[in-house]
PDB file of C-alpha atoms in Angstrom:
ATOM      1  CA  MET B  97     -76.805  22.738  41.247  1.00  0.00           C
ATOM      2  CA  PHE B  98     -80.159  23.962  40.079  1.00  0.00           C
ATOM      3  CA  VAL B  99     -82.622  21.241  41.279  1.00  0.00           C
ATOM      4  CA  PRO B 100     -86.204  21.306  40.561  1.00  0.00           C
ATOM      5  CA  LYS B 101     -88.332  20.486  43.230  1.00  0.00           C
ATOM      6  CA  SER B 102     -89.993  17.600  41.408  1.00  0.00           C
ATOM      7  CA  ASN B 103     -86.473  16.035  40.914  1.00  0.00           C
ATOM      8  CA  ARG B 104     -84.801  16.619  44.327  1.00  0.00           C
ATOM      9  CA  VAL B 105     -83.519  13.771  46.393  1.00  0.00           C
ATOM     10  CA  ASP B 106     -83.490  14.428  50.265  1.00  0.00           C
ATOM     11  CA  ASP B 107     -83.448  11.069  51.516  1.00  0.00           C
ATOM     12  CA  ILE B 108     -79.877  10.592  53.035  1.00  0.00           C
ATOM     13  CA  LYS B 109     -79.684   7.158  52.679  1.00  0.00           C
ATOM     14  CA  GLU B 110     -80.811   7.160  49.112  1.00  0.00           C
ATOM     15  CA  ILE B 111     -77.846   9.742  48.680  1.00  0.00           C
ATOM     16  CA  HIS B 112     -75.534   7.612  50.464  1.00  0.00           C
ATOM     17  CA  ASP B 113     -76.364   4.485  48.342  1.00  0.00           C
ATOM     18  CA  PHE B 114     -75.638   6.440  45.101  1.00  0.00           C
ATOM     19  CA  ILE B 115     -72.397   7.508  46.228  1.00  0.00           C
ATOM     20  CA  ARG B 116     -71.466   4.100  46.962  1.00  0.00           C
ATOM     21  CA  ASP B 117     -72.933   3.197  43.622  1.00  0.00           C
ATOM     22  CA  HIS B 118     -71.011   6.192  41.734  1.00  0.00           C
ATOM     23  CA  SER B 119     -68.008   6.774  43.703  1.00  0.00           C
ATOM     24  CA  PHE B 120     -65.828   8.163  41.195  1.00  0.00           C
ATOM     25  CA  GLY B 121     -65.985  11.910  41.473  1.00  0.00           C
ATOM     26  CA  ILE B 122     -64.741  15.269  40.353  1.00  0.00           C
ATOM     27  CA  LEU B 123     -63.203  17.408  43.035  1.00  0.00           C
ATOM     28  CA  VAL B 124     -63.727  21.252  42.417  1.00  0.00           C
ATOM     29  CA  SER B 125     -61.675  23.848  44.333  1.00  0.00           C
ATOM     30  CA  ASN B 126     -60.264  27.421  44.145  1.00  0.00           C
ATOM     31  CA  SER B 127     -56.632  27.086  43.234  1.00  0.00           C
ATOM     32  CA  ALA B 128     -56.214  30.916  43.082  1.00  0.00           C
ATOM     33  CA  LYS B 129     -53.679  31.348  46.025  1.00  0.00           C
ATOM     34  CA  GLN B 130     -51.368  28.599  44.262  1.00  0.00           C
ATOM     35  CA  LEU B 131     -51.544  30.170  41.068  1.00  0.00           C
ATOM     36  CA  GLU B 132     -51.605  33.768  42.460  1.00  0.00           C
ATOM     37  CA  LYS B 133     -54.678  34.790  40.728  1.00  0.00           C
ATOM     38  CA  ASP B 134     -57.699  35.834  42.481  1.00  0.00           C
ATOM     39  CA  PHE B 135     -59.762  33.160  41.500  1.00  0.00           C
ATOM     40  CA  SER B 136     -58.931  30.034  39.534  1.00  0.00           C
ATOM     41  CA  LEU B 137     -61.016  26.828  39.718  1.00  0.00           C
ATOM     42  CA  SER B 138     -59.234  23.408  39.460  1.00  0.00           C
ATOM     43  CA  GLY B 139     -60.831  19.833  39.109  1.00  0.00           C
ATOM     44  CA  THR B 140     -59.708  16.272  39.664  1.00  0.00           C
ATOM     45  CA  HIS B 141     -61.375  13.075  38.697  1.00  0.00           C
ATOM     46  CA  ILE B 142     -60.720  10.778  41.506  1.00  0.00           C
ATOM     47  CA  PRO B 143     -62.420   7.863  43.602  1.00  0.00           C
ATOM     48  CA  PHE B 144     -63.987   8.636  47.057  1.00  0.00           C
ATOM     49  CA  VAL B 145     -64.865   6.615  49.972  1.00  0.00           C
ATOM     50  CA  LEU B 146     -67.886   7.737  51.723  1.00  0.00           C
ATOM     51  CA  GLN B 147     -67.934   7.050  55.813  1.00  0.00           C
ATOM     52  CA  THR B 148     -71.756   7.506  56.567  1.00  0.00           C
ATOM     53  CA  ASN B 149     -71.397   7.165  60.359  1.00  0.00           C
ATOM     54  CA  GLN B 150     -69.092  10.195  60.615  1.00  0.00           C
ATOM     55  CA  GLY B 151     -70.913  13.492  60.794  1.00  0.00           C
ATOM     56  CA  LYS B 152     -74.743  14.136  59.948  1.00  0.00           C
ATOM     57  CA  ASN B 153     -74.310  13.949  56.175  1.00  0.00           C
ATOM     58  CA  GLY B 154     -71.231  11.598  56.287  1.00  0.00           C
ATOM     59  CA  VAL B 155     -67.658  12.356  55.352  1.00  0.00           C
ATOM     60  CA  LEU B 156     -65.912  11.749  52.103  1.00  0.00           C
ATOM     61  CA  TYR B 157     -62.028  10.541  52.024  1.00  0.00           C
ATOM     62  CA  ALA B 158     -59.749  10.631  48.935  1.00  0.00           C
ATOM     63  CA  HIS B 159     -56.413  11.396  48.084  1.00  0.00           C
ATOM     64  CA  LEU B 160     -54.094  13.191  45.312  1.00  0.00           C
ATOM     65  CA  ALA B 161     -50.793  13.031  43.509  1.00  0.00           C
ATOM     66  CA  LYS B 162     -48.130  15.492  45.302  1.00  0.00           C
ATOM     67  CA  ALA B 163     -47.438  16.227  41.683  1.00  0.00           C
ATOM     68  CA  ASN B 164     -51.139  17.626  41.546  1.00  0.00           C
ATOM     69  CA  PRO B 165     -50.849  21.140  42.736  1.00  0.00           C
ATOM     70  CA  GLN B 166     -54.604  21.266  43.647  1.00  0.00           C
ATOM     71  CA  TRP B 167     -53.884  19.829  46.943  1.00  0.00           C
ATOM     72  CA  ARG B 168     -51.773  22.727  48.191  1.00  0.00           C
ATOM     73  CA  THR B 169     -54.644  25.174  48.596  1.00  0.00           C
ATOM     74  CA  LEU B 170     -57.203  22.557  49.738  1.00  0.00           C
ATOM     75  CA  GLU B 171     -56.689  22.935  53.777  1.00  0.00           C
ATOM     76  CA  ASN B 172     -59.911  24.457  55.305  1.00  0.00           C
ATOM     77  CA  GLN B 173     -61.309  25.334  51.898  1.00  0.00           C
ATOM     78  CA  GLN B 174     -64.873  24.956  51.078  1.00  0.00           C
ATOM     79  CA  VAL B 175     -65.050  22.708  48.055  1.00  0.00           C
ATOM     80  CA  MET B 176     -67.604  20.755  46.121  1.00  0.00           C
ATOM     81  CA  VAL B 177     -67.455  17.373  44.726  1.00  0.00           C
ATOM     82  CA  ILE B 178     -69.526  16.217  41.802  1.00  0.00           C
ATOM     83  CA  PHE B 179     -70.835  12.441  41.334  1.00  0.00           C
ATOM     84  CA  SER B 180     -72.611  11.717  38.290  1.00  0.00           C
ATOM     85  CA  GLY B 181     -74.987   8.511  37.592  1.00  0.00           C
ATOM     86  CA  PRO B 182     -76.656   7.145  34.648  1.00  0.00           C
ATOM     87  CA  HIS B 183     -77.866   9.423  32.067  1.00  0.00           C
ATOM     88  CA  ALA B 184     -79.661   8.988  28.624  1.00  0.00           C
ATOM     89  CA  TYR B 185     -81.155  11.031  25.647  1.00  0.00           C
ATOM     90  CA  ILE B 186     -84.898  11.270  25.364  1.00  0.00           C
ATOM     91  CA  SER B 187     -86.420  11.725  21.906  1.00  0.00           C
ATOM     92  CA  PRO B 188     -89.642  13.845  21.554  1.00  0.00           C
ATOM     93  CA  THR B 189     -91.132  11.267  19.557  1.00  0.00           C
ATOM     94  CA  TRP B 190     -91.671   9.099  22.457  1.00  0.00           C
ATOM     95  CA  TYR B 191     -94.313  11.234  24.122  1.00  0.00           C
ATOM     96  CA  THR B 192     -98.137  10.910  23.208  1.00  0.00           C
ATOM     97  CA  ASN B 193     -99.085  14.268  22.245  1.00  0.00           C
ATOM     98  CA  PRO B 194     -96.743  16.935  20.151  1.00  0.00           C
ATOM     99  CA  PRO B 195     -95.203  19.411  20.389  1.00  0.00           C
ATOM    100  CA  ASN B 196     -92.349  18.305  22.534  1.00  0.00           C
ATOM    101  CA  VAL B 197     -88.505  18.587  22.521  1.00  0.00           C
ATOM    102  CA  PRO B 198     -85.588  16.416  23.037  1.00  0.00           C
ATOM    103  CA  THR B 199     -84.071  16.441  26.428  1.00  0.00           C
ATOM    104  CA  TRP B 200     -81.591  14.540  28.613  1.00  0.00           C
ATOM    105  CA  ASN B 201     -82.676  12.402  31.640  1.00  0.00           C
ATOM    106  CA  TYR B 202     -79.834  12.100  34.252  1.00  0.00           C
ATOM    107  CA  THR B 203     -79.014  11.399  37.745  1.00  0.00           C
ATOM    108  CA  ALA B 204     -76.218  13.601  40.092  1.00  0.00           C
ATOM    109  CA  VAL B 205     -75.310  14.539  43.404  1.00  0.00           C
ATOM    110  CA  HIS B 206     -73.205  17.242  44.589  1.00  0.00           C
ATOM    111  CA  GLY B 207     -71.551  17.335  47.935  1.00  0.00           C
ATOM    112  CA  TYR B 208     -70.048  20.324  49.842  1.00  0.00           C
ATOM    113  CA  GLY B 209     -67.933  20.756  52.591  1.00  0.00           C
ATOM    114  CA  GLU B 210     -64.684  21.928  54.154  1.00  0.00           C
ATOM    115  CA  VAL B 211     -61.010  19.894  53.554  1.00  0.00           C
ATOM    116  CA  GLN B 212     -58.889  18.742  56.078  1.00  0.00           C
ATOM    117  CA  LEU B 213     -55.607  17.063  55.286  1.00  0.00           C
ATOM    118  CA  LEU B 214     -54.662  13.591  56.486  1.00  0.00           C
ATOM    119  CA  ASP B 215     -51.880  12.493  58.521  1.00  0.00           C
ATOM    120  CA  LYS B 216     -49.647   9.721  57.556  1.00  0.00           C
ATOM    121  CA  SER B 217     -51.422   7.440  59.456  1.00  0.00           C
ATOM    122  CA  GLU B 218     -54.808   8.408  58.762  1.00  0.00           C
ATOM    123  CA  LEU B 219     -54.009   8.219  54.818  1.00  0.00           C
ATOM    124  CA  LEU B 220     -52.868   4.733  54.958  1.00  0.00           C
ATOM    125  CA  ASP B 221     -56.023   3.766  56.851  1.00  0.00           C
ATOM    126  CA  ASN B 222     -57.749   5.486  54.057  1.00  0.00           C
ATOM    127  CA  LEU B 223     -55.733   3.441  51.452  1.00  0.00           C
ATOM    128  CA  ASN B 224     -56.755   0.310  53.313  1.00  0.00           C
ATOM    129  CA  GLU B 225     -60.340   1.149  53.193  1.00  0.00           C
ATOM    130  CA  LEU B 226     -60.375   2.330  49.517  1.00  0.00           C
ATOM    131  CA  THR B 227     -58.786  -1.235  48.673  1.00  0.00           C
ATOM    132  CA  LYS B 228     -61.287  -2.696  50.922  1.00  0.00           C
ATOM    133  CA  THR B 229     -64.153  -1.144  48.997  1.00  0.00           C
ATOM    134  CA  PHE B 230     -63.066  -1.721  45.436  1.00  0.00           C
ATOM    135  CA  GLU B 231     -60.924  -5.360  46.069  1.00  0.00           C
ATOM    136  CA  PRO B 232     -60.781  -6.514  49.523  1.00  0.00           C
ATOM    137  CA  SER B 233     -58.824  -9.481  48.570  1.00  0.00           C
ATOM    138  CA  LEU B 234     -55.794  -7.386  47.399  1.00  0.00           C
ATOM    139  CA  LEU B 235     -55.375  -6.565  51.547  1.00  0.00           C
ATOM    140  CA  LEU B 236     -54.171 -10.344  51.918  1.00  0.00           C
ATOM    141  CA  ASN B 237     -52.120 -10.577  48.821  1.00  0.00           C
ATOM    142  CA  LYS B 238     -48.577  -9.554  50.237  1.00  0.00           C
ATOM    143  CA  GLU B 239     -47.055 -10.539  47.061  1.00  0.00           C
ATOM    144  CA  THR B 240     -48.801  -7.984  44.878  1.00  0.00           C
ATOM    145  CA  MET B 241     -49.050  -5.134  47.503  1.00  0.00           C
ATOM    146  CA  PRO B 242     -46.461  -5.734  50.107  1.00  0.00           C
ATOM    147  CA  ALA B 243     -46.335  -3.101  53.093  1.00  0.00           C
ATOM    148  CA  ARG B 244     -42.852  -1.605  52.130  1.00  0.00           C
ATOM    149  CA  TYR B 245     -43.978  -1.097  48.625  1.00  0.00           C
ATOM    150  CA  ILE B 246     -47.353   0.711  49.823  1.00  0.00           C
ATOM    151  CA  ASP B 247     -45.408   2.773  52.363  1.00  0.00           C
ATOM    152  CA  LYS B 248     -42.998   3.919  49.835  1.00  0.00           C
ATOM    153  CA  LEU B 249     -45.648   4.847  47.109  1.00  0.00           C
ATOM    154  CA  SER B 250     -47.791   6.646  49.857  1.00  0.00           C
ATOM    155  CA  ALA B 251     -44.982   9.384  50.159  1.00  0.00           C
ATOM    156  CA  GLY B 252     -46.024  10.656  46.807  1.00  0.00           C
ATOM    157  CA  ILE B 253     -49.861  11.276  47.566  1.00  0.00           C
ATOM    158  CA  VAL B 254     -51.928  13.523  49.936  1.00  0.00           C
ATOM    159  CA  GLY B 255     -54.921  12.374  51.757  1.00  0.00           C
ATOM    160  CA  PHE B 256     -57.782  14.289  52.809  1.00  0.00           C
ATOM    161  CA  LYS B 257     -61.252  14.354  53.815  1.00  0.00           C
ATOM    162  CA  ILE B 258     -64.398  16.439  53.447  1.00  0.00           C
ATOM    163  CA  LYS B 259     -66.827  16.706  56.434  1.00  0.00           C
ATOM    164  CA  VAL B 260     -70.019  16.967  53.938  1.00  0.00           C
ATOM    165  CA  SER B 261     -72.269  20.160  55.203  1.00  0.00           C
ATOM    166  CA  ARG B 262     -74.596  19.868  52.262  1.00  0.00           C
ATOM    167  CA  TRP B 263     -75.889  17.435  49.719  1.00  0.00           C
ATOM    168  CA  ASP B 264     -77.982  18.440  46.436  1.00  0.00           C
ATOM    169  CA  ALA B 265     -78.996  15.525  44.643  1.00  0.00           C
ATOM    170  CA  GLN B 266     -81.153  15.430  41.527  1.00  0.00           C
ATOM    171  CA  MET B 267     -82.849  12.240  39.687  1.00  0.00           C
ATOM    172  CA  LYS B 268     -84.271  13.989  36.305  1.00  0.00           C
ATOM    173  CA  LEU B 269     -86.554  11.016  35.132  1.00  0.00           C
ATOM    174  CA  GLY B 270     -89.286  12.825  33.707  1.00  0.00           C
ATOM    175  CA  GLN B 271     -91.284  13.313  36.765  1.00  0.00           C
ATOM    176  CA  GLN B 272     -93.263  16.258  35.290  1.00  0.00           C
ATOM    177  CA  ARG B 273     -94.496  14.124  32.558  1.00  0.00           C
ATOM    178  CA  SER B 274     -97.680  12.113  32.523  1.00  0.00           C
ATOM    179  CA  GLU B 275     -97.729   8.195  33.903  1.00  0.00           C
ATOM    180  CA  PHE B 276     -98.304   6.940  30.269  1.00  0.00           C
ATOM    181  CA  ASP B 277     -95.428   9.300  28.875  1.00  0.00           C
ATOM    182  CA  GLN B 278     -93.057   8.089  31.871  1.00  0.00           C
ATOM    183  CA  ILE B 279     -93.886   4.090  30.834  1.00  0.00           C
ATOM    184  CA  GLN B 280     -93.240   5.067  27.335  1.00  0.00           C
ATOM    185  CA  ILE B 281     -89.627   6.825  28.065  1.00  0.00           C
ATOM    186  CA  TYR B 282     -88.873   3.419  30.156  1.00  0.00           C
ATOM    187  CA  LYS B 283     -89.886   1.121  27.181  1.00  0.00           C
ATOM    188  CA  GLU B 284     -87.692   2.910  24.953  1.00  0.00           C
ATOM    189  CA  LEU B 285     -84.780   2.994  27.348  1.00  0.00           C
ATOM    190  CA  GLN B 286     -85.106  -0.584  27.690  1.00  0.00           C
ATOM    191  CA  LYS B 287     -84.309  -1.005  24.211  1.00  0.00           C
ATOM    192  CA  ALA B 288     -81.093   0.125  24.709  1.00  0.00           C
ATOM    193  CA  LYS B 289     -78.297  -2.073  24.831  1.00  0.00           C
ATOM    194  CA  ASP B 290     -76.289   0.552  26.606  1.00  0.00           C
ATOM    195  CA  LEU B 291     -75.509  -0.523  30.266  1.00  0.00           C
ATOM    196  CA  ASP B 292     -75.637   2.905  31.481  1.00  0.00           C
ATOM    197  CA  VAL B 293     -78.972   3.401  30.007  1.00  0.00           C
ATOM    198  CA  ASN B 294     -80.582   0.418  31.504  1.00  0.00           C
ATOM    199  CA  GLN B 295     -79.161   1.746  34.761  1.00  0.00           C
ATOM    200  CA  LEU B 296     -81.411   4.686  34.514  1.00  0.00           C
ATOM    201  CA  THR B 297     -84.200   2.672  34.162  1.00  0.00           C
ATOM    202  CA  SER B 298     -83.635   1.123  37.518  1.00  0.00           C
ATOM    203  CA  TYR B 299     -83.945   4.649  39.106  1.00  0.00           C
ATOM    204  CA  MET B 300     -86.965   5.095  37.280  1.00  0.00           C
ATOM    205  CA  GLN B 301     -88.567   1.962  39.066  1.00  0.00           C
ATOM    206  CA  LYS B 302     -87.147   2.908  42.217  1.00  0.00           C
ATOM    207  CA  ILE B 303     -87.746   6.630  42.503  1.00  0.00           C
ATOM    208  CA  LEU B 304     -91.130   6.887  40.119  1.00  0.00           C
ATOM    209  CA  LYS B 305     -92.789   3.867  41.884  1.00  0.00           C
ATOM    210  CA  ILE B 306     -94.829   3.052  38.943  1.00  0.00           C
ATOM    211  CA  ASN B 307     -95.732  -0.489  37.393  1.00  0.00           C
ATOM    212  CA  PHE B 308     -93.666  -0.401  34.260  1.00  0.00           C
ATOM    213  CA  LEU B 309     -94.755  -4.065  33.528  1.00  0.00           C
TER     214      LEU B 309
END
């Protein structure tokens, strides 16, 4: 991902916090061997669990359906995972001095690393961690999620982990604009009723460190 210096985020804690907040990502890998081609990209939208205490940059855990052929070429492959955050259209009429053009402000993180498939025990641990992350009360709800049922369904999925070697993180929030323009953008975005747009303003408060009040 091309990341201008002014938009780049290098703080590992900020990146990890972003992944926790926007953990539904896109796994991108080369499926050429499975499809008997020289090169063929595959992408799957799936939730990830990030373990920040493993490795220098953390380790991502997830799983795919066995019916999805993408998993068959993942072992030991270098892959990319895309995490998208809030984004919004920015009108050129919001700036002080013309001429200007429309643009799009957004937040995104790309993670890169090598894949290792999980054994059954590791897969079950990962499924428990996934449940603990999104709805921990289900772990005690044996009627809705009995152990035998989970064990049966887990036979139809393949777990994997990605030891992250590098993060590319970008917060495009109008950093190249004047402080006055940034405040104008913030005020216009605050008028929106869209939750995603409102979330973008919270990143502006955090990253730009401007008193928007």
